[in-house]
PDB file of C-alpha atoms in Angstrom:
ATOM      1  CA  MET A 950    -112.646  37.913  43.008  1.00 53.00           C
ATOM      2  CA  MET A 951    -110.685  35.730  40.614  1.00 60.00           C
ATOM      3  CA  ARG A 952    -110.830  36.172  36.832  1.00 60.00           C
ATOM      4  CA  HIS A 953    -109.337  33.817  34.304  1.00 63.00           C
ATOM      5  CA  PHE A 954    -108.246  34.560  30.755  1.00 63.00           C
ATOM      6  CA  VAL A 955    -108.256  31.165  29.111  1.00 65.00           C
ATOM      7  CA  ARG A 956    -107.143  32.386  25.682  1.00 69.00           C
ATOM      8  CA  PRO A 957    -106.579  36.106  25.214  1.00 80.00           C
ATOM      9  CA  GLY A 958    -106.468  37.249  21.598  1.00 83.00           C
ATOM     10  CA  GLY A 959    -103.177  36.520  19.868  1.00 88.00           C
ATOM     11  CA  THR A 960    -102.104  33.683  22.191  1.00 84.00           C
ATOM     12  CA  PRO A 961    -101.741  30.001  21.301  1.00 89.00           C
ATOM     13  CA  PRO A 962    -104.325  27.353  22.225  1.00 88.00           C
ATOM     14  CA  VAL A 963    -104.279  25.875  25.732  1.00 86.00           C
ATOM     15  CA  ASN A 964    -104.717  22.395  27.189  1.00 89.00           C
ATOM     16  CA  GLY A 965    -106.107  22.663  30.699  1.00 88.00           C
ATOM     17  CA  TYR A 966    -104.483  25.917  31.816  1.00 88.00           C
ATOM     18  CA  SER A 967    -104.981  29.680  31.583  1.00 84.00           C
ATOM     19  CA  HIS A 968    -102.453  31.983  29.980  1.00 82.00           C
ATOM     20  CA  ALA A 969    -103.073  34.512  32.749  1.00 83.00           C
ATOM     21  CA  VAL A 970    -104.984  34.691  36.017  1.00 83.00           C
ATOM     22  CA  THR A 971    -105.761  37.858  37.925  1.00 79.00           C
ATOM     23  CA  PHE A 972    -106.423  37.603  41.637  1.00 80.00           C
ATOM     24  CA  ALA A 973    -106.502  39.555  44.864  1.00 78.00           C
ATOM     25  CA  GLY A 974    -106.378  38.622  48.505  1.00 82.00           C
ATOM     26  CA  PRO A 975    -104.252  36.574  50.882  1.00 92.00           C
ATOM     27  CA  MET A 976    -102.123  33.939  49.140  1.00 93.00           C
ATOM     28  CA  VAL A 977    -100.456  30.672  50.100  1.00 94.00           C
ATOM     29  CA  ALA A 978     -97.367  29.253  48.403  1.00 95.00           C
ATOM     30  CA  VAL A 979     -97.098  25.462  48.574  1.00 96.00           C
ATOM     31  CA  SER A 980     -93.669  23.920  48.237  1.00 97.00           C
ATOM     32  CA  GLY A 981     -93.163  21.234  45.633  1.00 97.00           C
ATOM     33  CA  GLN A 982     -95.092  18.158  46.721  1.00 98.00           C
ATOM     34  CA  VAL A 983     -93.751  14.701  45.911  1.00 98.00           C
ATOM     35  CA  PRO A 984     -95.342  11.220  45.860  1.00 98.00           C
ATOM     36  CA  VAL A 985     -94.806  10.194  49.476  1.00 97.00           C
ATOM     37  CA  ASP A 986     -97.395   9.416  52.143  1.00 97.00           C
ATOM     38  CA  ALA A 987     -97.604  10.797  55.693  1.00 96.00           C
ATOM     39  CA  GLU A 988     -94.892   8.362  56.832  1.00 97.00           C
ATOM     40  CA  GLY A 989     -92.538   9.420  54.034  1.00 96.00           C
ATOM     41  CA  ARG A 990     -93.016   6.221  51.998  1.00 98.00           C
ATOM     42  CA  LEU A 991     -93.037   6.363  48.213  1.00 98.00           C
ATOM     43  CA  VAL A 992     -96.485   5.838  46.694  1.00 98.00           C
ATOM     44  CA  GLY A 993     -96.711   4.357  43.205  1.00 98.00           C
ATOM     45  CA  GLU A 994     -93.205   3.171  42.417  1.00 97.00           C
ATOM     46  CA  GLY A 995     -92.981   3.143  38.615  1.00 97.00           C
ATOM     47  CA  ASP A 996     -96.650   4.240  38.305  1.00 98.00           C
ATOM     48  CA  ALA A 997     -96.995   7.840  37.113  1.00 98.00           C
ATOM     49  CA  GLU A 998    -100.741   8.095  37.723  1.00 98.00           C
ATOM     50  CA  ALA A 999    -100.460   6.777  41.293  1.00 98.00           C
ATOM     51  CA  GLN A1000     -97.644   9.238  41.948  1.00 98.00           C
ATOM     52  CA  VAL A1001     -99.638  12.187  40.581  1.00 98.00           C
ATOM     53  CA  ARG A1002    -102.629  11.148  42.713  1.00 98.00           C
ATOM     54  CA  GLN A1003    -100.444  11.149  45.841  1.00 98.00           C
ATOM     55  CA  VAL A1004     -98.974  14.521  44.919  1.00 98.00           C
ATOM     56  CA  TYR A1005    -102.491  15.953  44.550  1.00 98.00           C
ATOM     57  CA  ALA A1006    -103.468  14.434  47.919  1.00 98.00           C
ATOM     58  CA  ASN A1007    -100.450  16.169  49.478  1.00 98.00           C
ATOM     59  CA  LEU A1008    -101.276  19.467  47.735  1.00 98.00           C
ATOM     60  CA  ASP A1009    -104.848  19.239  48.989  1.00 97.00           C
ATOM     61  CA  ALA A1010    -103.710  18.587  52.570  1.00 97.00           C
ATOM     62  CA  ALA A1011    -101.225  21.485  52.525  1.00 97.00           C
ATOM     63  CA  LEU A1012    -103.753  23.886  51.010  1.00 97.00           C
ATOM     64  CA  ARG A1013    -106.473  22.918  53.481  1.00 97.00           C
ATOM     65  CA  ALA A1014    -104.066  23.386  56.402  1.00 97.00           C
ATOM     66  CA  ALA A1015    -103.416  26.911  55.101  1.00 95.00           C
ATOM     67  CA  GLY A1016    -107.139  27.706  54.822  1.00 95.00           C
ATOM     68  CA  SER A1017    -107.385  27.203  51.065  1.00 95.00           C
ATOM     69  CA  GLY A1018    -108.107  24.306  48.712  1.00 95.00           C
ATOM     70  CA  LEU A1019    -107.441  22.932  45.252  1.00 96.00           C
ATOM     71  CA  ARG A1020    -110.249  24.999  43.713  1.00 93.00           C
ATOM     72  CA  HIS A1021    -108.441  28.173  44.784  1.00 93.00           C
ATOM     73  CA  VAL A1022    -105.151  27.363  42.991  1.00 95.00           C
ATOM     74  CA  VAL A1023    -104.094  30.157  40.626  1.00 93.00           C
ATOM     75  CA  LYS A1024    -100.693  28.785  39.528  1.00 95.00           C
ATOM     76  CA  LEU A1025     -99.127  25.330  39.274  1.00 97.00           C
ATOM     77  CA  THR A1026     -95.587  24.408  38.363  1.00 98.00           C
ATOM     78  CA  VAL A1027     -95.284  20.765  37.357  1.00 98.00           C
ATOM     79  CA  PHE A1028     -91.952  18.950  37.172  1.00 98.00           C
ATOM     80  CA  LEU A1029     -91.904  15.650  35.261  1.00 98.00           C
ATOM     81  CA  THR A1030     -88.903  13.406  34.710  1.00 98.00           C
ATOM     82  CA  ASP A1031     -90.538  11.780  31.668  1.00 98.00           C
ATOM     83  CA  LEU A1032     -92.893  13.568  29.275  1.00 98.00           C
ATOM     84  CA  ASP A1033     -94.624  10.223  28.665  1.00 98.00           C
ATOM     85  CA  ASP A1034     -96.183  10.881  32.112  1.00 98.00           C
ATOM     86  CA  LEU A1035     -97.962  14.016  30.855  1.00 98.00           C
ATOM     87  CA  ALA A1036    -101.176  12.116  30.076  1.00 98.00           C
ATOM     88  CA  ALA A1037    -101.284  10.744  33.640  1.00 98.00           C
ATOM     89  CA  PHE A1038    -100.774  14.249  35.035  1.00 98.00           C
ATOM     90  CA  ARG A1039    -103.522  15.697  32.828  1.00 97.00           C
ATOM     91  CA  LYS A1040    -105.958  12.920  33.768  1.00 97.00           C
ATOM     92  CA  VAL A1041    -105.541  13.506  37.503  1.00 98.00           C
ATOM     93  CA  ARG A1042    -105.363  17.297  37.120  1.00 97.00           C
ATOM     94  CA  ASP A1043    -108.677  17.306  35.273  1.00 95.00           C
ATOM     95  CA  GLU A1044    -110.313  15.483  38.205  1.00 96.00           C
ATOM     96  CA  HIS A1045    -109.272  18.301  40.559  1.00 95.00           C
ATOM     97  CA  GLN A1046    -109.731  21.547  38.668  1.00 91.00           C
ATOM     98  CA  ASP A1047    -112.616  23.323  37.000  1.00 87.00           C
ATOM     99  CA  PRO A1048    -112.021  23.171  33.233  1.00 83.00           C
ATOM    100  CA  GLU A1049    -113.793  26.532  32.879  1.00 83.00           C
ATOM    101  CA  ARG A1050    -111.420  28.176  35.395  1.00 86.00           C
ATOM    102  CA  PRO A1051    -108.052  26.434  35.124  1.00 91.00           C
ATOM    103  CA  PRO A1052    -105.014  27.907  36.885  1.00 93.00           C
ATOM    104  CA  ALA A1053    -101.979  29.256  35.117  1.00 93.00           C
ATOM    105  CA  CYS A1054     -99.502  26.400  34.741  1.00 95.00           C
ATOM    106  CA  SER A1055     -95.895  25.741  33.787  1.00 97.00           C
ATOM    107  CA  LEU A1056     -94.576  22.316  32.862  1.00 98.00           C
ATOM    108  CA  VAL A1057     -90.878  21.528  33.209  1.00 98.00           C
ATOM    109  CA  ARG A1058     -89.158  18.332  32.134  1.00 98.00           C
ATOM    110  CA  VAL A1059     -86.299  17.671  34.538  1.00 98.00           C
ATOM    111  CA  ALA A1060     -83.423  15.217  34.462  1.00 98.00           C
ATOM    112  CA  GLY A1061     -84.301  14.067  37.956  1.00 98.00           C
ATOM    113  CA  LEU A1062     -85.926  14.952  41.250  1.00 98.00           C
ATOM    114  CA  VAL A1063     -84.602  14.690  44.807  1.00 97.00           C
ATOM    115  CA  ARG A1064     -85.125  10.901  44.766  1.00 97.00           C
ATOM    116  CA  PRO A1065     -84.562   8.901  41.574  1.00 97.00           C
ATOM    117  CA  ASP A1066     -87.867   7.026  41.990  1.00 98.00           C
ATOM    118  CA  PHE A1067     -89.919  10.271  42.003  1.00 98.00           C
ATOM    119  CA  ARG A1068     -91.528  10.903  38.604  1.00 98.00           C
ATOM    120  CA  VAL A1069     -93.429  14.095  39.490  1.00 98.00           C
ATOM    121  CA  GLU A1070     -93.316  17.120  41.765  1.00 98.00           C
ATOM    122  CA  ILE A1071     -95.873  19.938  41.814  1.00 98.00           C
ATOM    123  CA  GLU A1072     -95.810  23.321  43.549  1.00 98.00           C
ATOM    124  CA  ALA A1073     -98.774  25.682  43.790  1.00 97.00           C
ATOM    125  CA  TRP A1074     -99.911  29.215  44.540  1.00 96.00           C
ATOM    126  CA  ALA A1075    -103.465  29.619  45.804  1.00 94.00           C
ATOM    127  CA  LEU A1076    -105.829  32.189  47.215  1.00 93.00           C
ATOM    128  CA  VAL A1077    -106.827  31.952  50.851  1.00 93.00           C
ATOM    129  CA  PRO A1078    -110.504  32.922  50.644  1.00 89.00           C
ATOM    130  CA  GLU A1079    -112.083  34.936  53.382  1.00 82.00           C
ATOM    131  CA  GLY A1080    -115.103  33.208  54.900  1.00 69.00           C
ATOM    132  CA  ASP A1081    -115.140  30.391  52.340  1.00 56.00           C
TER     133      ASP A1081
END
């Protein structure tokens, strides 16, 4: 069973994430996913939303291969090179997660990622449900 604490007493307001998530069961850790397709080609050069969409597609594929899925994510870490891309991240994120049960999330602005044309990288922790 997974329980979410969206805003425990005494904590600041949230925007699409939970302050804390309790969970039990097998877990999968997904390495930081970047905006490249199955052939390793950049998707969305200069387009933050297109890059976030590709990153979510890669997260989904990795989670499914591990027996999980985006709805089972309990923790995201998001790396952005430009905070002006936050709105694009939030738009795509909100298409993939239940606003009533959002995962815990950390956002980090970084000076750069492994390739200078990458604007976003996202890593995830998720439950691997039994018999789901």
